[in-house]
Amino acid sequence: EAGVVQSPRYKIIEKKQPVAFWCNPISGHNTLYWYRQNLGQGPELLIRYENEEAVDDSQLPKDRFSAERLKGVDSTLKIQPAELGDSAVYLCASSPGTWDIQYFGAGTRLSVL
Amino acid sequence: QKEVEQNSGPLSVPEGAIASLNCTYSDRGSQSFFWYRQYSGKSPELIMSIYSNGDKEDGRFTAQLNKASQYVSLLIRDSQPSDSATYLCAVTLNSGGYNKLIFGAGTRLAVHP
């Protein structure tokens, strides 16, 4: 069974540019999470989806970040415009249901120059 | 007070020894507790989950939970160099009005031959 798939693995952009990350969760997993992990820190939740509904986006900086999960399967996280402080690893995770064990993708390492 | 606290380490142990990793959390109502292992440059992978007080053993790993003391630990017996990684404690708790999985900053474990 395929795990959580994320792309791209790495992205280098200049500040003020837009960037998008894509995630395909494990088949049949209804809950999808986007996390941001800064160096030396644990992952921090940005947004949680139950099927296609964003049920917790309280930590998402809504002035520049947006996310969507059309059809309740794969998801896209966008940053526009990117700032230097957005440099981090963006992790996608999925679980069969809310608060079941979460499985993480390989992540996207973003560098904003 | 951080919601989930871990000693950042590094915790250095000789090969074959027992490594003891500790974690405290702030929410007395927390019900689910997880240990993830993260190798450098990789994504977190689940090692153990524990939901009730006491010990849970899986191979060389033992998770211990004490809800009264708000404390969860991970013991690794017969430590191997391949166990060298950062270990993330994660706890489901209520934060900002939402239940979410909160990660500690991780403890870096170094097992030397």
PDB file of C-alpha atoms in Angstrom:
ATOM      1  CA  GLU A   1       0.000   0.000   0.000  1.00  0.00           C
ATOM      2  CA  ALA A   2       1.357   3.416  -0.945  1.00  0.00           C
ATOM      3  CA  GLY A   3       2.040   5.841   1.867  1.00  0.00           C
ATOM      4  CA  VAL A   4       1.369   9.557   1.988  1.00  0.00           C
ATOM      5  CA  VAL A   5       2.849  11.138  -1.124  1.00  0.00           C
ATOM      6  CA  GLN A   6       4.065  14.712  -1.188  1.00  0.00           C
ATOM      7  CA  SER A   7       5.610  16.837  -3.881  1.00  0.00           C
ATOM      8  CA  PRO A   8       7.896  18.527  -4.477  1.00  0.00           C
ATOM      9  CA  ARG A   9      10.522  17.267  -2.038  1.00  0.00           C
ATOM     10  CA  TYR A  10      12.478  20.495  -2.165  1.00  0.00           C
ATOM     11  CA  LYS A  11      11.633  24.017  -3.228  1.00  0.00           C
ATOM     12  CA  ILE A  12      13.805  27.112  -3.303  1.00  0.00           C
ATOM     13  CA  ILE A  13      12.134  30.429  -4.035  1.00  0.00           C
ATOM     14  CA  GLU A  14      12.776  34.103  -3.538  1.00  0.00           C
ATOM     15  CA  LYS A  15      10.742  36.028  -1.012  1.00  0.00           C
ATOM     16  CA  LYS A  16       7.428  37.415  -2.255  1.00  0.00           C
ATOM     17  CA  GLN A  17       7.080  34.549  -4.740  1.00  0.00           C
ATOM     18  CA  PRO A  18       4.170  32.089  -4.514  1.00  0.00           C
ATOM     19  CA  VAL A  19       4.652  28.398  -3.794  1.00  0.00           C
ATOM     20  CA  ALA A  20       2.379  25.373  -3.645  1.00  0.00           C
ATOM     21  CA  PHE A  21       2.717  21.954  -2.067  1.00  0.00           C
ATOM     22  CA  TRP A  22       0.717  18.872  -2.969  1.00  0.00           C
ATOM     23  CA  CYS A  23      -0.280  15.882  -0.865  1.00  0.00           C
ATOM     24  CA  ASN A  24      -1.999  12.596  -1.679  1.00  0.00           C
ATOM     25  CA  PRO A  25      -3.029  10.758   1.494  1.00  0.00           C
ATOM     26  CA  ILE A  26      -3.225   7.030   2.058  1.00  0.00           C
ATOM     27  CA  SER A  27      -6.212   5.600   0.242  1.00  0.00           C
ATOM     28  CA  GLY A  28      -9.286   5.547   2.448  1.00  0.00           C
ATOM     29  CA  HIS A  29      -7.943   8.004   4.998  1.00  0.00           C
ATOM     30  CA  ASN A  30     -10.595  10.635   5.626  1.00  0.00           C
ATOM     31  CA  THR A  31      -8.509  12.951   7.781  1.00  0.00           C
ATOM     32  CA  LEU A  32      -5.667  14.964   6.324  1.00  0.00           C
ATOM     33  CA  TYR A  33      -3.286  17.261   8.198  1.00  0.00           C
ATOM     34  CA  TRP A  34      -0.766  19.869   7.134  1.00  0.00           C
ATOM     35  CA  TYR A  35       2.063  20.567   9.572  1.00  0.00           C
ATOM     36  CA  ARG A  36       5.019  22.917   9.530  1.00  0.00           C
ATOM     37  CA  GLN A  37       8.254  21.857  11.172  1.00  0.00           C
ATOM     38  CA  ASN A  38      10.961  24.375  11.933  1.00  0.00           C
ATOM     39  CA  LEU A  39      14.517  23.249  12.588  1.00  0.00           C
ATOM     40  CA  GLY A  40      14.884  21.766  16.053  1.00  0.00           C
ATOM     41  CA  GLN A  41      11.139  21.826  16.719  1.00  0.00           C
ATOM     42  CA  GLY A  42       8.305  19.365  16.524  1.00  0.00           C
ATOM     43  CA  PRO A  43       5.662  19.593  13.795  1.00  0.00           C
ATOM     44  CA  GLU A  44       2.985  22.250  14.347  1.00  0.00           C
ATOM     45  CA  LEU A  45      -0.492  21.794  12.926  1.00  0.00           C
ATOM     46  CA  LEU A  46      -1.544  24.282  10.257  1.00  0.00           C
ATOM     47  CA  ILE A  47      -4.847  22.788   9.160  1.00  0.00           C
ATOM     48  CA  ARG A  48      -6.896  19.620   9.533  1.00  0.00           C
ATOM     49  CA  TYR A  49      -9.423  18.314   7.022  1.00  0.00           C
ATOM     50  CA  GLU A  50     -12.209  15.844   7.609  1.00  0.00           C
ATOM     51  CA  ASN A  51     -12.981  14.738   4.063  1.00  0.00           C
ATOM     52  CA  GLU A  52     -13.236  18.027   2.159  1.00  0.00           C
ATOM     53  CA  GLU A  53     -14.077  20.179   5.189  1.00  0.00           C
ATOM     54  CA  ALA A  54     -11.412  22.223   6.979  1.00  0.00           C
ATOM     55  CA  VAL A  55     -12.373  21.643  10.614  1.00  0.00           C
ATOM     56  CA  ASP A  56      -9.379  23.287  12.293  1.00  0.00           C
ATOM     57  CA  ASP A  57      -7.477  26.057  10.536  1.00  0.00           C
ATOM     58  CA  SER A  58      -6.863  28.077  13.680  1.00  0.00           C
ATOM     59  CA  GLN A  59      -3.070  27.960  13.222  1.00  0.00           C
ATOM     60  CA  LEU A  60      -3.069  28.789   9.503  1.00  0.00           C
ATOM     61  CA  PRO A  61      -1.773  32.324   8.757  1.00  0.00           C
ATOM     62  CA  LYS A  62      -4.698  33.201   6.583  1.00  0.00           C
ATOM     63  CA  ASP A  63      -3.252  36.407   5.185  1.00  0.00           C
ATOM     64  CA  ARG A  64      -0.785  34.450   3.072  1.00  0.00           C
ATOM     65  CA  PHE A  65      -1.579  30.745   3.430  1.00  0.00           C
ATOM     66  CA  SER A  66      -4.450  28.891   1.815  1.00  0.00           C
ATOM     67  CA  ALA A  67      -5.336  25.244   1.463  1.00  0.00           C
ATOM     68  CA  GLU A  68      -7.876  23.135  -0.310  1.00  0.00           C
ATOM     69  CA  ARG A  69      -8.928  19.522  -0.421  1.00  0.00           C
ATOM     70  CA  LEU A  70     -11.286  19.217  -3.335  1.00  0.00           C
ATOM     71  CA  LYS A  71     -13.221  15.950  -3.488  1.00  0.00           C
ATOM     72  CA  GLY A  72     -11.840  14.977  -0.100  1.00  0.00           C
ATOM     73  CA  VAL A  73      -8.763  13.199  -1.434  1.00  0.00           C
ATOM     74  CA  ASP A  74      -5.581  15.064  -2.327  1.00  0.00           C
ATOM     75  CA  SER A  75      -4.784  18.497  -0.985  1.00  0.00           C
ATOM     76  CA  THR A  76      -2.808  21.601  -1.886  1.00  0.00           C
ATOM     77  CA  LEU A  77      -1.225  24.097   0.483  1.00  0.00           C
ATOM     78  CA  LYS A  78      -0.277  27.474  -0.959  1.00  0.00           C
ATOM     79  CA  ILE A  79       1.767  30.397   0.298  1.00  0.00           C
ATOM     80  CA  GLN A  80       1.479  33.758  -1.433  1.00  0.00           C
ATOM     81  CA  PRO A  81       3.629  35.746  -0.998  1.00  0.00           C
ATOM     82  CA  ALA A  82       6.340  33.767   0.753  1.00  0.00           C
ATOM     83  CA  GLU A  83       8.424  35.380   3.482  1.00  0.00           C
ATOM     84  CA  LEU A  84      11.871  34.488   4.775  1.00  0.00           C
ATOM     85  CA  GLY A  85      10.315  33.083   7.966  1.00  0.00           C
ATOM     86  CA  ASP A  86       8.336  30.539   5.960  1.00  0.00           C
ATOM     87  CA  SER A  87      11.471  28.466   5.402  1.00  0.00           C
ATOM     88  CA  ALA A  88      10.665  25.117   7.015  1.00  0.00           C
ATOM     89  CA  VAL A  89       9.629  21.563   6.236  1.00  0.00           C
ATOM     90  CA  TYR A  90       5.955  21.219   5.354  1.00  0.00           C
ATOM     91  CA  LEU A  91       4.593  17.828   6.304  1.00  0.00           C
ATOM     92  CA  CYS A  92       1.355  16.210   5.257  1.00  0.00           C
ATOM     93  CA  ALA A  93      -0.161  13.407   7.320  1.00  0.00           C
ATOM     94  CA  SER A  94      -3.301  11.326   7.089  1.00  0.00           C
ATOM     95  CA  SER A  95      -5.295   9.044   9.345  1.00  0.00           C
ATOM     96  CA  PRO A  96      -8.330   6.810   8.872  1.00  0.00           C
ATOM     97  CA  GLY A  97     -10.385   8.977  11.219  1.00  0.00           C
ATOM     98  CA  THR A  98      -9.930  11.859  13.566  1.00  0.00           C
ATOM     99  CA  TRP A  99      -7.167  11.252  16.080  1.00  0.00           C
ATOM    100  CA  ASP A 100      -6.342   7.804  14.768  1.00  0.00           C
ATOM    101  CA  ILE A 101      -2.653   7.184  14.293  1.00  0.00           C
ATOM    102  CA  GLN A 102      -1.229   9.663  11.813  1.00  0.00           C
ATOM    103  CA  TYR A 103       1.081   8.657   8.985  1.00  0.00           C
ATOM    104  CA  PHE A 104       3.418  11.256   7.574  1.00  0.00           C
ATOM    105  CA  GLY A 105       4.638  11.935   4.087  1.00  0.00           C
ATOM    106  CA  ALA A 106       8.283  12.661   3.307  1.00  0.00           C
ATOM    107  CA  GLY A 107       7.688  16.408   3.504  1.00  0.00           C
ATOM    108  CA  THR A 108       8.618  19.401   1.373  1.00  0.00           C
ATOM    109  CA  ARG A 109      11.658  21.379   2.440  1.00  0.00           C
ATOM    110  CA  LEU A 110      11.070  25.030   1.557  1.00  0.00           C
ATOM    111  CA  SER A 111      13.857  27.563   1.438  1.00  0.00           C
ATOM    112  CA  VAL A 112      12.899  31.208   0.959  1.00  0.00           C
ATOM    113  CA  LEU A 113      15.818  33.415  -0.085  1.00  0.00           C
TER     114      LEU A 113
ATOM    115  CA  GLN B   1       4.583  26.399  30.224  1.00  0.00           C
ATOM    116  CA  LYS B   2       4.816  24.501  26.976  1.00  0.00           C
ATOM    117  CA  GLU B   3       1.984  22.087  26.293  1.00  0.00           C
ATOM    118  CA  VAL B   4       4.355  19.160  25.666  1.00  0.00           C
ATOM    119  CA  GLU B   5       7.864  19.319  27.067  1.00  0.00           C
ATOM    120  CA  GLN B   6      10.895  17.188  26.341  1.00  0.00           C
ATOM    121  CA  ASN B   7      14.556  17.496  27.155  1.00  0.00           C
ATOM    122  CA  SER B   8      16.263  18.406  23.890  1.00  0.00           C
ATOM    123  CA  GLY B   9      19.355  16.338  24.643  1.00  0.00           C
ATOM    124  CA  PRO B  10      21.469  15.034  23.173  1.00  0.00           C
ATOM    125  CA  LEU B  11      21.081  11.912  25.244  1.00  0.00           C
ATOM    126  CA  SER B  12      24.177   9.835  24.697  1.00  0.00           C
ATOM    127  CA  VAL B  13      24.151   6.135  25.607  1.00  0.00           C
ATOM    128  CA  PRO B  14      26.526   3.272  24.813  1.00  0.00           C
ATOM    129  CA  GLU B  15      25.442   0.478  22.535  1.00  0.00           C
ATOM    130  CA  GLY B  16      23.500  -2.166  24.448  1.00  0.00           C
ATOM    131  CA  ALA B  17      22.369   0.181  27.213  1.00  0.00           C
ATOM    132  CA  ILE B  18      18.835   1.304  28.045  1.00  0.00           C
ATOM    133  CA  ALA B  19      17.844   4.725  26.743  1.00  0.00           C
ATOM    134  CA  SER B  20      15.162   6.522  28.742  1.00  0.00           C
ATOM    135  CA  LEU B  21      13.263   9.377  27.108  1.00  0.00           C
ATOM    136  CA  ASN B  22      10.824  11.511  29.052  1.00  0.00           C
ATOM    137  CA  CYS B  23       7.927  13.805  28.275  1.00  0.00           C
ATOM    138  CA  THR B  24       5.506  15.885  30.337  1.00  0.00           C
ATOM    139  CA  TYR B  25       2.258  17.462  29.155  1.00  0.00           C
ATOM    140  CA  SER B  26      -0.025  20.181  30.417  1.00  0.00           C
ATOM    141  CA  ASP B  27      -3.596  18.955  29.785  1.00  0.00           C
ATOM    142  CA  ARG B  28      -4.946  16.592  32.422  1.00  0.00           C
ATOM    143  CA  GLY B  29      -7.695  15.553  30.012  1.00  0.00           C
ATOM    144  CA  SER B  30      -5.335  14.166  27.382  1.00  0.00           C
ATOM    145  CA  GLN B  31      -6.224  10.651  26.296  1.00  0.00           C
ATOM    146  CA  SER B  32      -3.814   9.625  23.534  1.00  0.00           C
ATOM    147  CA  PHE B  33      -0.042   9.574  23.606  1.00  0.00           C
ATOM    148  CA  PHE B  34       2.441   8.757  20.876  1.00  0.00           C
ATOM    149  CA  TRP B  35       6.164   8.412  20.347  1.00  0.00           C
ATOM    150  CA  TYR B  36       7.522   9.149  16.889  1.00  0.00           C
ATOM    151  CA  ARG B  37      11.070   8.616  15.684  1.00  0.00           C
ATOM    152  CA  GLN B  38      12.566  11.059  13.200  1.00  0.00           C
ATOM    153  CA  TYR B  39      15.871  10.478  11.480  1.00  0.00           C
ATOM    154  CA  SER B  40      17.723  13.544  10.269  1.00  0.00           C
ATOM    155  CA  GLY B  41      16.125  14.855   7.094  1.00  0.00           C
ATOM    156  CA  LYS B  42      13.272  12.333   7.241  1.00  0.00           C
ATOM    157  CA  SER B  43       9.657  12.475   8.330  1.00  0.00           C
ATOM    158  CA  PRO B  44       8.336  11.242  11.684  1.00  0.00           C
ATOM    159  CA  GLU B  45       7.415   7.569  11.933  1.00  0.00           C
ATOM    160  CA  LEU B  46       5.286   6.081  14.689  1.00  0.00           C
ATOM    161  CA  ILE B  47       7.089   3.947  17.274  1.00  0.00           C
ATOM    162  CA  MET B  48       4.497   3.496  20.005  1.00  0.00           C
ATOM    163  CA  SER B  49       1.030   4.595  21.017  1.00  0.00           C
ATOM    164  CA  ILE B  50      -0.360   4.348  24.546  1.00  0.00           C
ATOM    165  CA  TYR B  51      -3.772   5.250  25.898  1.00  0.00           C
ATOM    166  CA  SER B  52      -4.004   3.923  29.478  1.00  0.00           C
ATOM    167  CA  ASN B  53      -1.855   4.107  32.563  1.00  0.00           C
ATOM    168  CA  GLY B  54       0.951   1.622  32.882  1.00  0.00           C
ATOM    169  CA  ASP B  55       3.446   0.036  30.550  1.00  0.00           C
ATOM    170  CA  LYS B  56       3.115  -1.064  26.938  1.00  0.00           C
ATOM    171  CA  GLU B  57       5.872  -3.155  25.413  1.00  0.00           C
ATOM    172  CA  ASP B  58       6.696  -3.724  21.753  1.00  0.00           C
ATOM    173  CA  GLY B  59       9.972  -5.481  21.081  1.00  0.00           C
ATOM    174  CA  ARG B  60      12.812  -3.390  22.481  1.00  0.00           C
ATOM    175  CA  PHE B  61      10.490  -0.446  23.142  1.00  0.00           C
ATOM    176  CA  THR B  62       8.402   0.183  26.249  1.00  0.00           C
ATOM    177  CA  ALA B  63       6.100   3.154  26.660  1.00  0.00           C
ATOM    178  CA  GLN B  64       5.078   4.173  30.160  1.00  0.00           C
ATOM    179  CA  LEU B  65       2.163   6.449  31.001  1.00  0.00           C
ATOM    180  CA  ASN B  66       1.275   8.099  34.300  1.00  0.00           C
ATOM    181  CA  LYS B  67      -1.734  10.363  33.818  1.00  0.00           C
ATOM    182  CA  ALA B  68      -1.759  11.516  37.454  1.00  0.00           C
ATOM    183  CA  SER B  69       1.750  12.891  37.028  1.00  0.00           C
ATOM    184  CA  GLN B  70       1.109  13.935  33.391  1.00  0.00           C
ATOM    185  CA  TYR B  71       4.169  12.044  32.345  1.00  0.00           C
ATOM    186  CA  VAL B  72       4.942   9.655  29.511  1.00  0.00           C
ATOM    187  CA  SER B  73       8.235   7.946  28.809  1.00  0.00           C
ATOM    188  CA  LEU B  74       9.866   5.683  26.256  1.00  0.00           C
ATOM    189  CA  LEU B  75      12.462   3.072  27.154  1.00  0.00           C
ATOM    190  CA  ILE B  76      14.664   1.555  24.479  1.00  0.00           C
ATOM    191  CA  ARG B  77      16.418  -1.624  25.585  1.00  0.00           C
ATOM    192  CA  ASP B  78      19.617  -2.920  24.010  1.00  0.00           C
ATOM    193  CA  SER B  79      20.139   0.398  22.227  1.00  0.00           C
ATOM    194  CA  GLN B  80      21.694   0.180  18.777  1.00  0.00           C
ATOM    195  CA  PRO B  81      23.502   2.837  16.722  1.00  0.00           C
ATOM    196  CA  SER B  82      20.558   2.653  14.316  1.00  0.00           C
ATOM    197  CA  ASP B  83      18.351   3.996  17.137  1.00  0.00           C
ATOM    198  CA  SER B  84      20.209   7.315  16.914  1.00  0.00           C
ATOM    199  CA  ALA B  85      17.499   9.800  15.952  1.00  0.00           C
ATOM    200  CA  THR B  86      15.220  12.452  17.406  1.00  0.00           C
ATOM    201  CA  TYR B  87      12.280  11.072  19.382  1.00  0.00           C
ATOM    202  CA  LEU B  88       9.135  13.163  19.357  1.00  0.00           C
ATOM    203  CA  CYS B  89       6.503  12.867  22.061  1.00  0.00           C
ATOM    204  CA  ALA B  90       3.008  13.745  20.839  1.00  0.00           C
ATOM    205  CA  VAL B  91      -0.136  14.198  22.924  1.00  0.00           C
ATOM    206  CA  THR B  92      -3.719  14.876  21.916  1.00  0.00           C
ATOM    207  CA  LEU B  93      -4.963  17.819  23.939  1.00  0.00           C
ATOM    208  CA  ASN B  94      -7.236  20.796  23.726  1.00  0.00           C
ATOM    209  CA  SER B  95      -5.431  23.825  22.395  1.00  0.00           C
ATOM    210  CA  GLY B  96      -7.187  27.038  21.444  1.00  0.00           C
ATOM    211  CA  GLY B  97     -10.567  25.369  21.640  1.00  0.00           C
ATOM    212  CA  TYR B  98      -9.671  22.504  19.335  1.00  0.00           C
ATOM    213  CA  ASN B  99      -8.473  19.002  20.080  1.00  0.00           C
ATOM    214  CA  LYS B 100      -5.216  18.476  18.272  1.00  0.00           C
ATOM    215  CA  LEU B 101      -2.021  16.474  18.331  1.00  0.00           C
ATOM    216  CA  ILE B 102       0.702  18.553  19.949  1.00  0.00           C
ATOM    217  CA  PHE B 103       4.327  17.553  19.499  1.00  0.00           C
ATOM    218  CA  GLY B 104       7.215  18.207  21.796  1.00  0.00           C
ATOM    219  CA  ALA B 105      10.418  19.605  20.345  1.00  0.00           C
ATOM    220  CA  GLY B 106      12.016  16.159  20.519  1.00  0.00           C
ATOM    221  CA  THR B 107      14.934  14.544  22.297  1.00  0.00           C
ATOM    222  CA  ARG B 108      17.987  13.715  20.233  1.00  0.00           C
ATOM    223  CA  LEU B 109      19.363  10.277  21.057  1.00  0.00           C
ATOM    224  CA  ALA B 110      22.918   9.285  20.163  1.00  0.00           C
ATOM    225  CA  VAL B 111      23.926   5.638  20.597  1.00  0.00           C
ATOM    226  CA  HIS B 112      27.663   5.184  20.359  1.00  0.00           C
ATOM    227  CA  PRO B 113      29.426   1.866  19.677  1.00  0.00           C
TER     228      PRO B 113
END
